[in-house]
Short mmCIF file of N, CA, C and O in Angstrom, two decimals:
data_model
loop_
_atom_site.label_atom_id
_atom_site.label_comp_id
_atom_site.label_asym_id
_atom_site.label_seq_id
_atom_site.Cartn_x
_atom_site.Cartn_y
_atom_site.Cartn_z
N UNK T 10 2.91 -1.71 6.36
CA UNK T 10 3.13 -0.44 5.72
C UNK T 10 4.51 -0.42 5.04
O UNK T 10 4.63 0.10 3.95
N UNK T 11 5.51 -0.98 5.71
CA UNK T 11 6.86 -0.95 5.15
C UNK T 11 6.92 -1.69 3.82
O UNK T 11 7.55 -1.21 2.87
N UNK T 12 6.25 -2.82 3.72
CA UNK T 12 6.24 -3.58 2.47
C UNK T 12 5.58 -2.78 1.35
O UNK T 12 6.10 -2.72 0.23
N UNK T 13 4.47 -2.16 1.66
CA UNK T 13 3.76 -1.35 0.66
C UNK T 13 4.64 -0.19 0.19
O UNK T 13 4.76 0.05 -1.02
N UNK T 14 5.25 0.51 1.13
CA UNK T 14 6.11 1.65 0.79
C UNK T 14 7.31 1.17 -0.04
O UNK T 14 7.67 1.80 -1.04
N UNK T 15 7.91 0.03 0.33
CA UNK T 15 9.09 -0.45 -0.39
C UNK T 15 8.76 -0.84 -1.82
O UNK T 15 9.63 -0.77 -2.70
N UNK T 16 7.53 -1.22 -2.09
CA UNK T 16 7.12 -1.59 -3.44
C UNK T 16 6.64 -0.40 -4.25
O UNK T 16 6.98 -0.26 -5.44
N UNK T 17 5.86 0.46 -3.64
CA UNK T 17 5.18 1.51 -4.39
C UNK T 17 6.01 2.77 -4.61
O UNK T 17 5.86 3.43 -5.64
N UNK T 18 6.87 3.13 -3.67
CA UNK T 18 7.66 4.36 -3.84
C UNK T 18 8.59 4.25 -5.06
O UNK T 18 8.61 5.16 -5.89
N UNK T 19 9.34 3.15 -5.24
CA UNK T 19 10.17 3.06 -6.45
C UNK T 19 9.36 3.14 -7.74
O UNK T 19 9.81 3.73 -8.73
N UNK T 20 8.17 2.54 -7.76
CA UNK T 20 7.33 2.63 -8.96
C UNK T 20 6.92 4.07 -9.23
O UNK T 20 6.92 4.52 -10.38
N UNK T 21 6.61 4.80 -8.19
CA UNK T 21 6.21 6.20 -8.35
C UNK T 21 7.40 7.05 -8.76
O UNK T 21 7.27 7.96 -9.58
N UNK T 22 8.58 6.75 -8.21
CA UNK T 22 9.80 7.45 -8.63
C UNK T 22 10.03 7.23 -10.13
O UNK T 22 10.34 8.16 -10.87
N UNK T 23 9.86 5.99 -10.59
CA UNK T 23 10.03 5.70 -12.02
C UNK T 23 9.06 6.51 -12.88
O UNK T 23 9.44 6.99 -13.95
N UNK T 24 7.84 6.64 -12.42
CA UNK T 24 6.86 7.44 -13.16
C UNK T 24 7.33 8.90 -13.25
O UNK T 24 7.21 9.53 -14.31
N UNK T 25 7.85 9.42 -12.15
CA UNK T 25 8.35 10.79 -12.16
C UNK T 25 9.59 10.92 -13.05
O UNK T 25 9.74 11.92 -13.76
N UNK T 26 10.46 9.93 -13.03
CA UNK T 26 11.63 9.95 -13.91
C UNK T 26 11.21 9.93 -15.37
O UNK T 26 11.82 10.60 -16.21
N UNK T 27 10.17 9.19 -15.68
CA UNK T 27 9.69 9.08 -17.05
C UNK T 27 9.24 10.44 -17.60
O UNK T 27 9.39 10.71 -18.80
N UNK T 28 8.71 11.30 -16.74
CA UNK T 28 8.28 12.63 -17.21
C UNK T 28 9.36 13.69 -17.02
O UNK T 28 9.11 14.87 -17.18
N UNK T 29 10.57 13.24 -16.65
CA UNK T 29 11.69 14.18 -16.52
C UNK T 29 11.92 14.67 -15.11
O UNK T 29 12.70 15.58 -14.89
N UNK T 30 11.26 14.08 -14.15
CA UNK T 30 11.43 14.47 -12.75
C UNK T 30 10.27 15.33 -12.30
O UNK T 30 9.43 15.76 -13.10
N UNK T 31 10.21 15.58 -11.01
CA UNK T 31 9.09 16.35 -10.48
C UNK T 31 9.14 17.81 -10.92
O UNK T 31 10.20 18.39 -11.08
N UNK T 32 7.98 18.37 -11.12
CA UNK T 32 7.84 19.78 -11.48
C UNK T 32 7.63 20.59 -10.20
O UNK T 32 7.48 20.03 -9.11
N UNK T 33 7.57 21.89 -10.35
CA UNK T 33 7.27 22.74 -9.19
C UNK T 33 5.92 22.38 -8.58
O UNK T 33 5.75 22.41 -7.37
N UNK T 34 4.98 21.99 -9.42
CA UNK T 34 3.67 21.58 -8.93
C UNK T 34 3.77 20.35 -8.03
O UNK T 34 3.06 20.23 -7.05
N UNK T 35 4.67 19.43 -8.39
CA UNK T 35 4.88 18.25 -7.55
C UNK T 35 5.43 18.66 -6.17
O UNK T 35 4.98 18.14 -5.15
N UNK T 36 6.41 19.56 -6.18
CA UNK T 36 6.97 20.00 -4.90
C UNK T 36 5.94 20.74 -4.07
O UNK T 36 5.89 20.59 -2.84
N UNK T 37 5.09 21.53 -4.73
CA UNK T 37 4.00 22.20 -4.01
C UNK T 37 3.04 21.16 -3.43
O UNK T 37 2.57 21.29 -2.31
N UNK T 38 2.75 20.14 -4.22
CA UNK T 38 1.86 19.06 -3.76
C UNK T 38 2.48 18.34 -2.55
O UNK T 38 1.76 17.97 -1.61
N UNK T 39 3.80 18.15 -2.57
CA UNK T 39 4.47 17.48 -1.44
C UNK T 39 4.26 18.26 -0.14
O UNK T 39 4.10 17.67 0.93
N UNK T 40 4.25 19.59 -0.22
CA UNK T 40 3.99 20.40 0.98
C UNK T 40 2.59 20.15 1.51
O UNK T 40 2.37 20.03 2.71
N UNK T 41 1.63 20.07 0.60
CA UNK T 41 0.24 19.80 1.00
C UNK T 41 0.13 18.40 1.61
O UNK T 41 -0.53 18.20 2.63
N UNK T 42 0.80 17.44 1.00
CA UNK T 42 0.79 16.07 1.52
C UNK T 42 1.37 16.04 2.92
O UNK T 42 0.83 15.39 3.81
N UNK T 43 2.47 16.74 3.12
CA UNK T 43 3.08 16.79 4.46
C UNK T 43 2.13 17.32 5.50
O UNK T 43 2.03 16.80 6.62
N UNK T 44 1.39 18.35 5.13
CA UNK T 44 0.40 18.93 6.04
C UNK T 44 -0.73 17.93 6.32
O UNK T 44 -1.15 17.76 7.47
N UNK T 45 -1.20 17.24 5.27
CA UNK T 45 -2.25 16.23 5.45
C UNK T 45 -1.80 15.12 6.39
O UNK T 45 -2.55 14.69 7.26
N UNK T 46 -0.57 14.65 6.20
CA UNK T 46 -0.06 13.58 7.05
C UNK T 46 0.10 14.07 8.49
O UNK T 46 -0.21 13.34 9.43
N UNK T 47 0.53 15.31 8.65
CA UNK T 47 0.65 15.86 10.01
C UNK T 47 -0.71 15.93 10.69
O UNK T 47 -0.82 15.68 11.90
N UNK T 48 -1.74 16.26 9.93
CA UNK T 48 -3.08 16.41 10.51
C UNK T 48 -3.84 15.10 10.65
O UNK T 48 -4.59 14.93 11.60
N UNK T 49 -3.67 14.19 9.67
CA UNK T 49 -4.49 12.98 9.66
C UNK T 49 -3.69 11.70 9.52
O UNK T 49 -4.23 10.65 9.19
N UNK T 50 -2.40 11.76 9.80
CA UNK T 50 -1.53 10.61 9.62
C UNK T 50 -1.86 9.42 10.50
O UNK T 50 -1.43 8.30 10.23
N UNK T 51 -2.63 9.65 11.56
CA UNK T 51 -3.01 8.54 12.43
C UNK T 51 -3.81 7.50 11.65
O UNK T 51 -3.85 6.33 12.04
N UNK T 52 -4.41 7.89 10.53
CA UNK T 52 -5.15 6.93 9.71
C UNK T 52 -4.22 5.88 9.09
O UNK T 52 -4.67 4.82 8.69
N UNK T 53 -2.93 6.19 9.03
CA UNK T 53 -1.98 5.19 8.52
C UNK T 53 -1.74 4.08 9.54
O UNK T 53 -1.39 2.97 9.18
N UNK T 54 -1.92 4.40 10.80
CA UNK T 54 -1.71 3.42 11.87
C UNK T 54 -3.02 2.78 12.32
O UNK T 54 -3.04 1.61 12.71
N UNK T 55 -4.08 3.54 12.30
CA UNK T 55 -5.38 3.08 12.76
C UNK T 55 -6.38 3.28 11.64
O UNK T 55 -6.73 4.41 11.32
N UNK T 56 -6.83 2.20 11.06
CA UNK T 56 -7.73 2.27 9.90
C UNK T 56 -8.93 3.18 10.19
O UNK T 56 -9.57 3.08 11.21
N UNK T 57 -9.21 4.02 9.22
CA UNK T 57 -10.35 4.92 9.31
C UNK T 57 -11.65 4.14 9.15
O UNK T 57 -11.71 3.14 8.43
N UNK T 58 -12.69 4.58 9.81
CA UNK T 58 -13.99 3.94 9.66
C UNK T 58 -14.66 4.33 8.35
O UNK T 58 -15.56 3.66 7.89
N UNK T 59 -14.19 5.40 7.77
CA UNK T 59 -14.73 5.89 6.49
C UNK T 59 -14.03 5.15 5.35
O UNK T 59 -12.80 5.18 5.22
N UNK T 60 -14.79 4.45 4.52
CA UNK T 60 -14.25 3.61 3.45
C UNK T 60 -13.33 4.41 2.51
O UNK T 60 -13.70 5.48 2.04
N UNK T 61 -12.14 3.88 2.27
CA UNK T 61 -11.20 4.47 1.33
C UNK T 61 -10.30 5.55 1.89
O UNK T 61 -9.34 5.96 1.24
N UNK T 62 -10.59 6.04 3.08
CA UNK T 62 -9.83 7.15 3.64
C UNK T 62 -8.39 6.74 3.99
O UNK T 62 -7.45 7.48 3.73
N UNK T 63 -8.22 5.55 4.53
CA UNK T 63 -6.87 5.07 4.87
C UNK T 63 -6.06 4.83 3.61
O UNK T 63 -4.88 5.21 3.53
N UNK T 64 -6.67 4.25 2.58
CA UNK T 64 -5.98 4.02 1.31
C UNK T 64 -5.57 5.33 0.67
O UNK T 64 -4.46 5.44 0.12
N UNK T 65 -6.43 6.32 0.75
CA UNK T 65 -6.11 7.64 0.20
C UNK T 65 -4.90 8.24 0.91
O UNK T 65 -4.00 8.80 0.27
N UNK T 66 -4.85 8.10 2.22
CA UNK T 66 -3.72 8.63 2.99
C UNK T 66 -2.44 7.88 2.63
O UNK T 66 -1.37 8.48 2.51
N UNK T 67 -2.53 6.56 2.43
CA UNK T 67 -1.35 5.78 2.05
C UNK T 67 -0.86 6.21 0.67
O UNK T 67 0.34 6.34 0.45
N UNK T 68 -1.78 6.46 -0.25
CA UNK T 68 -1.39 6.93 -1.58
C UNK T 68 -0.69 8.29 -1.50
O UNK T 68 0.29 8.53 -2.21
N UNK T 69 -1.17 9.15 -0.64
CA UNK T 69 -0.52 10.46 -0.46
C UNK T 69 0.88 10.27 0.11
O UNK T 69 1.82 10.95 -0.32
N UNK T 70 1.02 9.37 1.07
CA UNK T 70 2.34 9.12 1.66
C UNK T 70 3.31 8.65 0.59
O UNK T 70 4.43 9.16 0.49
N UNK T 71 2.90 7.69 -0.23
CA UNK T 71 3.76 7.16 -1.29
C UNK T 71 4.15 8.27 -2.27
O UNK T 71 5.32 8.41 -2.63
N UNK T 72 3.19 9.08 -2.66
CA UNK T 72 3.47 10.18 -3.58
C UNK T 72 4.46 11.18 -2.97
O UNK T 72 5.43 11.59 -3.61
N UNK T 73 4.24 11.54 -1.73
CA UNK T 73 5.13 12.47 -1.05
C UNK T 73 6.54 11.92 -0.91
O UNK T 73 7.52 12.64 -1.13
N UNK T 74 6.66 10.65 -0.56
CA UNK T 74 7.98 10.04 -0.41
C UNK T 74 8.70 9.97 -1.76
O UNK T 74 9.92 10.21 -1.83
N UNK T 75 7.98 9.67 -2.82
CA UNK T 75 8.60 9.60 -4.15
C UNK T 75 9.12 10.98 -4.57
O UNK T 75 10.22 11.08 -5.12
N UNK T 76 8.38 12.01 -4.29
CA UNK T 76 8.84 13.37 -4.62
C UNK T 76 10.06 13.72 -3.77
O UNK T 76 11.04 14.27 -4.28
N UNK T 77 10.01 13.38 -2.51
CA UNK T 77 11.11 13.66 -1.60
C UNK T 77 12.40 12.97 -2.03
O UNK T 77 13.50 13.46 -1.79
N UNK T 78 12.28 11.84 -2.71
CA UNK T 78 13.45 11.09 -3.16
C UNK T 78 14.29 11.87 -4.16
O UNK T 78 15.45 11.53 -4.42
N UNK T 79 13.75 12.95 -4.71
CA UNK T 79 14.50 13.77 -5.67
C UNK T 79 15.36 14.83 -4.99
O UNK T 79 16.10 15.53 -5.66
N UNK T 80 15.27 14.94 -3.69
CA UNK T 80 16.17 15.84 -2.96
C UNK T 80 17.58 15.27 -3.01
O UNK T 80 17.75 14.05 -3.02
N UNK T 81 18.60 16.12 -3.07
CA UNK T 81 19.98 15.62 -3.17
C UNK T 81 20.30 14.62 -2.05
O UNK T 81 20.05 14.87 -0.88
N UNK T 82 20.80 13.46 -2.45
CA UNK T 82 21.18 12.43 -1.49
C UNK T 82 20.04 11.53 -1.07
O UNK T 82 20.23 10.55 -0.35
N UNK T 83 18.82 11.84 -1.50
CA UNK T 83 17.68 11.01 -1.13
C UNK T 83 17.39 11.08 0.36
O UNK T 83 17.74 12.05 1.02
N UNK T 84 16.76 10.05 0.89
CA UNK T 84 16.41 10.03 2.32
C UNK T 84 16.14 8.58 2.74
O UNK T 84 16.00 7.69 1.90
N UNK T 85 16.05 8.38 4.03
CA UNK T 85 15.73 7.08 4.59
C UNK T 85 14.45 7.19 5.39
O UNK T 85 14.28 8.11 6.18
N UNK T 86 13.53 6.24 5.17
CA UNK T 86 12.24 6.19 5.85
C UNK T 86 11.98 4.75 6.24
O UNK T 86 12.03 3.85 5.39
N UNK T 87 11.77 4.50 7.51
CA UNK T 87 11.51 3.16 8.03
C UNK T 87 12.63 2.19 7.64
O UNK T 87 12.39 1.03 7.34
N UNK T 88 13.86 2.68 7.60
CA UNK T 88 15.00 1.84 7.25
C UNK T 88 15.17 1.62 5.75
O UNK T 88 16.08 0.92 5.33
N UNK T 89 14.31 2.22 4.95
CA UNK T 89 14.39 2.10 3.49
C UNK T 89 14.96 3.38 2.92
O UNK T 89 14.51 4.47 3.27
N UNK T 90 15.94 3.26 2.04
CA UNK T 90 16.55 4.44 1.43
C UNK T 90 16.02 4.62 0.02
O UNK T 90 15.99 3.68 -0.77
N UNK T 91 15.61 5.85 -0.27
CA UNK T 91 15.09 6.20 -1.58
C UNK T 91 15.90 7.37 -2.11
O UNK T 91 15.95 8.42 -1.48
N UNK T 92 16.54 7.18 -3.26
CA UNK T 92 17.35 8.22 -3.89
C UNK T 92 17.09 8.18 -5.39
O UNK T 92 17.54 7.26 -6.08
N UNK T 93 16.34 9.12 -5.89
CA UNK T 93 15.95 9.13 -7.30
C UNK T 93 17.15 9.24 -8.23
O UNK T 93 17.15 8.62 -9.30
N UNK T 94 18.16 10.01 -7.86
CA UNK T 94 19.33 10.16 -8.74
C UNK T 94 20.08 8.85 -8.88
O UNK T 94 20.52 8.48 -9.97
N UNK T 95 20.22 8.13 -7.78
CA UNK T 95 20.86 6.82 -7.82
C UNK T 95 20.03 5.85 -8.66
O UNK T 95 20.56 5.08 -9.46
N UNK T 96 18.73 5.92 -8.50
CA UNK T 96 17.84 5.07 -9.27
C UNK T 96 17.92 5.39 -10.76
O UNK T 96 17.95 4.50 -11.60
N UNK T 97 18.00 6.68 -11.08
CA UNK T 97 18.14 7.11 -12.48
C UNK T 97 19.42 6.52 -13.07
O UNK T 97 19.41 6.00 -14.19
N UNK T 98 20.51 6.58 -12.33
CA UNK T 98 21.78 6.04 -12.81
C UNK T 98 21.69 4.54 -13.07
O UNK T 98 22.16 4.05 -14.10
N UNK T 99 21.06 3.81 -12.14
CA UNK T 99 20.91 2.36 -12.32
C UNK T 99 20.04 2.04 -13.53
O UNK T 99 20.33 1.10 -14.27
N UNK T 100 18.98 2.81 -13.73
CA UNK T 100 18.11 2.58 -14.88
C UNK T 100 18.84 2.84 -16.18
O UNK T 100 18.69 2.11 -17.17
N UNK T 101 19.66 3.89 -16.22
CA UNK T 101 20.42 4.21 -17.43
C UNK T 101 21.45 3.13 -17.72
O UNK T 101 21.67 2.79 -18.88
N UNK T 102 22.06 2.56 -16.68
CA UNK T 102 23.04 1.50 -16.87
C UNK T 102 22.39 0.26 -17.47
O UNK T 102 23.00 -0.42 -18.30
N UNK T 103 21.18 -0.05 -17.04
CA UNK T 103 20.52 -1.25 -17.56
C UNK T 103 20.05 -1.08 -18.99
O UNK T 103 19.82 -2.05 -19.68
N UNK T 104 19.93 0.14 -19.45
CA UNK T 104 19.50 0.40 -20.84
C UNK T 104 20.65 0.29 -21.83
O UNK T 104 20.44 0.26 -23.02
N UNK T 105 21.89 0.29 -21.33
CA UNK T 105 23.05 0.24 -22.23
C UNK T 105 23.21 -1.09 -22.90
O UNK T 105 22.77 -2.07 -22.67
#
């Protein structure tokens, strides 16, 4: 899971940066994702018997973490730090 999160969250952050950052709808979606993970997050640890359900939960986790990265100072999850503002600065530096 850590490898997947470390690869996919930055890609999702980049997608959000490309559209100018998360909208209010994204933040509303993050609340729903948090509730889903609280209710069914065990599927991230124990594969669901229903095809595609675990992958769907992992996609929700990645989306939620990417949105959360836009909070001031970012956050750390599983020892991985995600900070969209820092990432934005690094991307702008590489474009110069």
